[in-house]
Amino acid sequence: MSSTAPLTYDQAGVNYDLIDPLKVTAQRAAAATASHLASHGFTEVQASRGESAYVVDVGPFYVASIVECLGTKTLVADEMAKLTGKSFFAGIAQDTIAMAVNDLITVGATPLVVQAYWAAGGSDWFGDAQRAQALVAGWKAACDTCQVAWGGGETPALAGIVEDGRIDLAASCTGLINPKERLSVGDKLGPGDAIVLLASSGIHANGLSLARKLAERLPQGYLTEIEPGLTYGEALLAPTALYSPVTEALWKAGIAPHYCANITGHGWRKLLRHPSALTYRIHTVPPKTAVLEFIQKEAGQDDREAYSTLNMGAGFAIFVKAEDAERTAQVARDCGIQAWVAGTVEAGPKQLLIEPLNIRFSEDDLALR
Amino acid sequence: MSSTAPLTYDQAGVNYDLIDPLKVTAQRAAAATASHLASHGFTEVQASRGESAYVVDVGPFYVASIVECLGTKTLVADEMAKLTGKSFFAGIAQDTIAMAVNDLITVGATPLVVQAYWAAGGSDWFGDAQRAQALVAGWKAACDTCQVAWGGGETPALAGIVEDGRIDLAASCTGLINPKERLSVGDKLGPGDAIVLLASSGIHANGLSLARKLAERLPQGYLTEIEPGLTYGEALLAPTALYSPVTEALWKAGIAPHYCANITGHGWRKLLRHPSALTYRIHTVPPKTAVLEFIQKEAGQDDREAYSTLNMGAGFAIFVKAEDAERTAQVARDCGIQAWVAGTVEAGPKQLLIEPLNIRFSEDDLALR
């Protein structure tokens, strides 16, 4: 591969074609275990199967739970620590919590408890006090922002599994959907609903394999300035936006989303996540953040490739009644997160039409179920 | 180190002295986040801080949650797959779920939902269909045994963080303590209670670093026969016992444990886990399983060292009213798990006295809080 050839996500080392079939097999086996809940007097919310978080009806409310991995963003933080002497692990902690919390809230849940999963390549990872303290401080700060209790966690040393000097970070999250009418999976979504997009803070924690590959072919690597005073590495490490303050504020404002999509792996194709056959027509495309624009340009990606793998400026989608759309965007802005009324849901074949960019994604482009 | 010198846990690569201080710092930061629950109308069960699972009072019942790592047992499974051509990942799946479920039940919770965390060193890990299917099948079977719903999970490919060809396995678990009187943390434990020990099925998933180190200095390695027809590797890979059927059966039998301890890392020192100053006097020591006896002998460990790091035949401790002790052991046996009324709780300094072995562990031997 020449250094000016376009860089695709598969070339960057993540092959969803190998992973997705296992996911499907596992999802089928998982679905067959739902009947066990009856022995405890409970039932699953079947519509949550295949959604971002799993939901159980325990009577007075629903319980939602999830575990989520950060991915490979720590590799950028490790490299930037070497280059700058700074620790970026406070931001990395926020990224990790965002992966779990932003998924959990898609079903309408209020996140209550986060558990930390910090699996290091050896005990000595925890001996670097500055880095370890940054991880702790950032983890706590993100819990404060999301108003969740940090319940505890696991800090294993896994020499031989996790590479020496590295750490595998994940978070689990448990929450309640309370009152039950906040549940936002199932058949609430329908034609006429509006699509509100919330701004991302940068690349978030998906697409980092691609971003790292790109750094290798930049003459100055992570220290390349993408705008005056901002290096590529620092821009990549902007912590992922936490969206639970928005979903909580929406509920307080009397707005119950019909559906939500956390725009992570598979980029904007995640807007097709809901199982119904519906057409999503986007009329307003949020500005790309500087780092995403830089990646797209340097990787030589066309819009279709970029929007199919990266968030491209929109980190979270909220589907609401059309009459609630403007107010939804305003609530988000009041929480400090830019937002746009970006499109509409229509009857029609399952497809996403990003009209300003002349892109169409169909059901075949997202085989998650 | 000569090949006949005693092998300690620290020499095997896990240095808790480096990890435990971070744990303490993290636990303090975590404790400070508990107040967020009030903004949602809930409170934490403070006595669950520092216990194996975190508990929140949500009104009609308590919610318990946890995330747990398998550790390095997959390295044994990988090696044994090379040596025998068999896949041991069905058992490995059970081990992983056991780590989470056996911890969650210590607080009195009924496990309801398990989430899978399968972080591979690359997408190709999932391309080995036999191994991947064994992992799925074993995961489902363990969920069936524990009567939990498999909610979903995460299957990231983490090249650069997880080593090539390896997988980092963990499970999160959410459950309910329902009715609330099942809660088994806090001040229920007291002098006069009995200690019932449940049999382990082998090494479980703690002490594997030591076990692997030992394999390196055996001339036939994992293929060493520890008894006729049973290799060291196979014996190590006996799946961890799942204890939630016992705790559920106990509740149905009208027995509510005052406290429970999952005997994992730190071995029998985990019997000192409860924060109260109490003396635990053991009068009956369960038989070691063959593999633990083999490890102790080959590693040249004295009893004190062995019982301070390995489960030595007892995988789980249940503390009950003295009058419930025999019946508790019988309920466990009816679930297919051998059990012994092994000791008593007494007023006195915080210490564990294993009388048949003349061992004393004091508070200083377990600095987890």
mmCIF file of C-alpha atoms in Angstrom, chain A residues 181-346:
data_model
loop_
_atom_site.group_PDB
_atom_site.id
_atom_site.type_symbol
_atom_site.label_atom_id
_atom_site.label_comp_id
_atom_site.label_asym_id
_atom_site.label_seq_id
_atom_site.Cartn_x
_atom_site.Cartn_y
_atom_site.Cartn_z
ATOM 1 C CA GLU A 181 -42.801 5.034 29.862
ATOM 2 C CA ARG A 182 -39.249 6.270 29.314
ATOM 3 C CA LEU A 183 -38.441 3.027 27.491
ATOM 4 C CA SER A 184 -37.276 4.032 24.010
ATOM 5 C CA VAL A 185 -36.979 0.711 22.217
ATOM 6 C CA GLY A 186 -39.761 -1.017 20.370
ATOM 7 C CA ASP A 187 -42.456 0.460 18.196
ATOM 8 C CA LYS A 188 -42.480 4.074 19.348
ATOM 9 C CA LEU A 189 -40.397 5.202 16.394
ATOM 10 C CA GLY A 190 -42.424 5.956 13.286
ATOM 11 C CA PRO A 191 -42.962 8.079 10.214
ATOM 12 C CA GLY A 192 -43.150 11.775 10.979
ATOM 13 C CA ASP A 193 -40.587 11.682 13.770
ATOM 14 C CA ALA A 194 -37.712 14.111 13.668
ATOM 15 C CA ILE A 195 -34.018 13.261 13.896
ATOM 16 C CA VAL A 196 -31.978 15.470 16.196
ATOM 17 C CA LEU A 197 -28.213 15.058 16.044
ATOM 18 C CA LEU A 198 -25.949 15.945 18.969
ATOM 19 C CA ALA A 199 -22.447 17.197 18.295
ATOM 20 C CA SER A 200 -19.484 14.935 18.863
ATOM 21 C CA SER A 201 -16.357 16.305 20.511
ATOM 22 C CA GLY A 202 -14.066 14.709 17.945
ATOM 23 C CA ILE A 203 -13.382 11.144 16.890
ATOM 24 C CA HIS A 204 -14.670 9.806 20.232
ATOM 25 C CA ALA A 205 -13.467 6.219 20.643
ATOM 26 C CA ASN A 206 -14.334 4.647 17.293
ATOM 27 C CA GLY A 207 -12.139 4.763 14.228
ATOM 28 C CA LEU A 208 -8.932 4.885 16.237
ATOM 29 C CA SER A 209 -7.364 1.996 14.335
ATOM 30 C CA LEU A 210 -7.714 4.055 11.190
ATOM 31 C CA ALA A 211 -6.527 7.211 12.925
ATOM 32 C CA ARG A 212 -3.420 5.455 14.243
ATOM 33 C CA LYS A 213 -2.610 3.981 10.857
ATOM 34 C CA LEU A 214 -2.835 7.454 9.427
ATOM 35 C CA ALA A 215 -0.402 8.830 12.025
ATOM 36 C CA GLU A 216 2.195 6.356 10.760
ATOM 37 C CA ARG A 217 2.221 7.955 7.346
ATOM 38 C CA LEU A 218 2.293 11.568 8.476
ATOM 39 C CA PRO A 219 5.869 12.885 8.506
ATOM 40 C CA GLN A 220 5.307 14.472 11.918
ATOM 41 C CA GLY A 221 2.929 11.809 13.141
ATOM 42 C CA TYR A 222 0.787 12.779 16.089
ATOM 43 C CA LEU A 223 2.587 16.111 16.372
ATOM 44 C CA THR A 224 1.252 17.267 12.990
ATOM 45 C CA GLU A 225 -0.632 20.523 13.534
ATOM 46 C CA ILE A 226 -4.142 20.220 12.205
ATOM 47 C CA GLU A 227 -4.886 23.808 13.119
ATOM 48 C CA PRO A 228 -2.684 26.417 14.780
ATOM 49 C CA GLY A 229 -1.693 25.176 18.228
ATOM 50 C CA LEU A 230 -3.562 21.881 17.986
ATOM 51 C CA THR A 231 -1.730 18.676 17.196
ATOM 52 C CA TYR A 232 -3.341 15.669 15.583
ATOM 53 C CA GLY A 233 -2.641 13.613 18.708
ATOM 54 C CA GLU A 234 -4.229 16.117 21.087
ATOM 55 C CA ALA A 235 -7.234 16.483 18.824
ATOM 56 C CA LEU A 236 -7.702 12.713 18.688
ATOM 57 C CA LEU A 237 -7.579 12.597 22.479
ATOM 58 C CA ALA A 238 -10.426 15.054 23.058
ATOM 59 C CA PRO A 239 -12.590 13.046 25.469
ATOM 60 C CA THR A 240 -15.845 11.603 24.150
ATOM 61 C CA ALA A 241 -18.899 13.731 24.884
ATOM 62 C CA LEU A 242 -21.112 12.389 27.672
ATOM 63 C CA TYR A 243 -24.746 12.534 26.585
ATOM 64 C CA SER A 244 -26.599 11.365 29.683
ATOM 65 C CA PRO A 245 -27.009 14.917 31.031
ATOM 66 C CA VAL A 246 -28.973 15.635 27.838
ATOM 67 C CA THR A 247 -31.272 12.619 28.069
ATOM 68 C CA GLU A 248 -31.926 13.344 31.747
ATOM 69 C CA ALA A 249 -32.669 17.002 30.990
ATOM 70 C CA LEU A 250 -35.020 15.963 28.194
ATOM 71 C CA TRP A 251 -37.059 13.874 30.574
ATOM 72 C CA LYS A 252 -37.242 16.752 33.029
ATOM 73 C CA ALA A 253 -38.431 18.926 30.129
ATOM 74 C CA GLY A 254 -41.198 16.452 29.397
ATOM 75 C CA ILE A 255 -39.651 14.987 26.268
ATOM 76 C CA ALA A 256 -39.456 11.201 25.895
ATOM 77 C CA PRO A 257 -37.403 10.159 22.857
ATOM 78 C CA HIS A 258 -38.960 7.531 20.614
ATOM 79 C CA TYR A 259 -35.544 6.074 19.898
ATOM 80 C CA CYS A 260 -31.865 6.911 20.264
ATOM 81 C CA ALA A 261 -28.736 5.800 18.433
ATOM 82 C CA ASN A 262 -25.208 6.159 19.754
ATOM 83 C CA ILE A 263 -23.075 6.830 16.695
ATOM 84 C CA THR A 264 -19.988 4.668 17.260
ATOM 85 C CA GLY A 265 -18.554 1.847 15.148
ATOM 86 C CA HIS A 266 -20.144 1.743 11.652
ATOM 87 C CA GLY A 267 -20.485 5.559 11.816
ATOM 88 C CA TRP A 268 -23.734 6.995 10.516
ATOM 89 C CA ARG A 269 -24.911 3.534 9.496
ATOM 90 C CA LYS A 270 -25.915 3.321 13.155
ATOM 91 C CA LEU A 271 -28.851 5.586 12.258
ATOM 92 C CA LEU A 272 -30.304 2.467 10.599
ATOM 93 C CA ARG A 273 -30.145 0.500 13.847
ATOM 94 C CA HIS A 274 -33.863 0.339 14.591
ATOM 95 C CA PRO A 275 -35.335 -2.932 13.275
ATOM 96 C CA SER A 276 -38.292 -1.324 11.473
ATOM 97 C CA ALA A 277 -38.332 -0.651 7.767
ATOM 98 C CA LEU A 278 -38.166 3.134 7.738
ATOM 99 C CA THR A 279 -36.478 5.758 5.653
ATOM 100 C CA TYR A 280 -34.285 8.304 7.397
ATOM 101 C CA ARG A 281 -33.875 11.485 5.392
ATOM 102 C CA ILE A 282 -31.151 13.887 6.539
ATOM 103 C CA HIS A 283 -31.467 17.471 5.330
ATOM 104 C CA THR A 284 -28.912 19.101 7.610
ATOM 105 C CA VAL A 285 -25.402 17.756 8.078
ATOM 106 C CA PRO A 286 -23.510 19.032 11.151
ATOM 107 C CA PRO A 287 -20.048 20.479 10.618
ATOM 108 C CA LYS A 288 -17.264 17.928 10.800
ATOM 109 C CA THR A 289 -14.925 18.534 13.707
ATOM 110 C CA ALA A 290 -11.422 19.591 12.691
ATOM 111 C CA VAL A 291 -9.894 16.209 13.451
ATOM 112 C CA LEU A 292 -12.487 14.283 11.456
ATOM 113 C CA GLU A 293 -12.092 16.592 8.494
ATOM 114 C CA PHE A 294 -8.335 16.099 8.730
ATOM 115 C CA ILE A 295 -8.645 12.310 8.853
ATOM 116 C CA GLN A 296 -11.021 12.175 5.932
ATOM 117 C CA LYS A 297 -8.757 14.351 3.811
ATOM 118 C CA GLU A 298 -5.476 12.684 4.743
ATOM 119 C CA ALA A 299 -6.915 9.176 4.424
ATOM 120 C CA GLY A 300 -8.333 10.088 1.044
ATOM 121 C CA GLN A 301 -11.801 8.916 2.002
ATOM 122 C CA ASP A 302 -14.837 9.938 0.027
ATOM 123 C CA ASP A 303 -17.891 11.001 2.022
ATOM 124 C CA ARG A 304 -19.526 7.606 1.761
ATOM 125 C CA GLU A 305 -16.514 5.861 3.318
ATOM 126 C CA ALA A 306 -16.085 8.544 5.989
ATOM 127 C CA TYR A 307 -19.729 8.601 7.086
ATOM 128 C CA SER A 308 -19.874 4.807 7.111
ATOM 129 C CA THR A 309 -17.078 4.507 9.693
ATOM 130 C CA LEU A 310 -16.738 7.779 11.650
ATOM 131 C CA ASN A 311 -19.203 9.976 13.525
ATOM 132 C CA MET A 312 -18.346 12.962 11.293
ATOM 133 C CA GLY A 313 -19.454 15.509 13.872
ATOM 134 C CA ALA A 314 -22.597 13.822 15.163
ATOM 135 C CA GLY A 315 -22.081 11.609 18.198
ATOM 136 C CA PHE A 316 -25.651 10.763 19.127
ATOM 137 C CA ALA A 317 -29.040 10.745 17.431
ATOM 138 C CA ILE A 318 -32.342 11.351 19.180
ATOM 139 C CA PHE A 319 -35.584 10.536 17.434
ATOM 140 C CA VAL A 320 -38.524 12.540 18.780
ATOM 141 C CA LYS A 321 -41.994 13.701 17.831
ATOM 142 C CA ALA A 322 -41.639 16.417 15.202
ATOM 143 C CA GLU A 323 -43.203 18.983 17.520
ATOM 144 C CA ASP A 324 -40.500 18.267 20.145
ATOM 145 C CA ALA A 325 -37.578 18.559 17.743
ATOM 146 C CA GLU A 326 -36.567 22.199 18.173
ATOM 147 C CA ARG A 327 -36.990 22.013 21.922
ATOM 148 C CA THR A 328 -34.893 18.814 22.047
ATOM 149 C CA ALA A 329 -32.051 20.577 20.293
ATOM 150 C CA GLN A 330 -32.384 23.522 22.664
ATOM 151 C CA VAL A 331 -32.270 21.294 25.746
ATOM 152 C CA ALA A 332 -29.036 19.776 24.442
ATOM 153 C CA ARG A 333 -27.543 23.227 23.827
ATOM 154 C CA ASP A 334 -28.521 24.225 27.351
ATOM 155 C CA CYS A 335 -26.433 21.246 28.510
ATOM 156 C CA GLY A 336 -23.491 22.639 26.548
ATOM 157 C CA ILE A 337 -23.813 20.291 23.591
ATOM 158 C CA GLN A 338 -24.465 21.666 20.121
ATOM 159 C CA ALA A 339 -27.428 20.072 18.367
ATOM 160 C CA TRP A 340 -29.287 20.184 15.059
ATOM 161 C CA VAL A 341 -32.717 19.217 13.863
ATOM 162 C CA ALA A 342 -31.223 17.234 11.036
ATOM 163 C CA GLY A 343 -33.855 15.138 9.366
ATOM 164 C CA THR A 344 -37.076 13.178 9.358
ATOM 165 C CA VAL A 345 -38.270 9.600 9.587
ATOM 166 C CA GLU A 346 -40.525 8.493 6.729
#
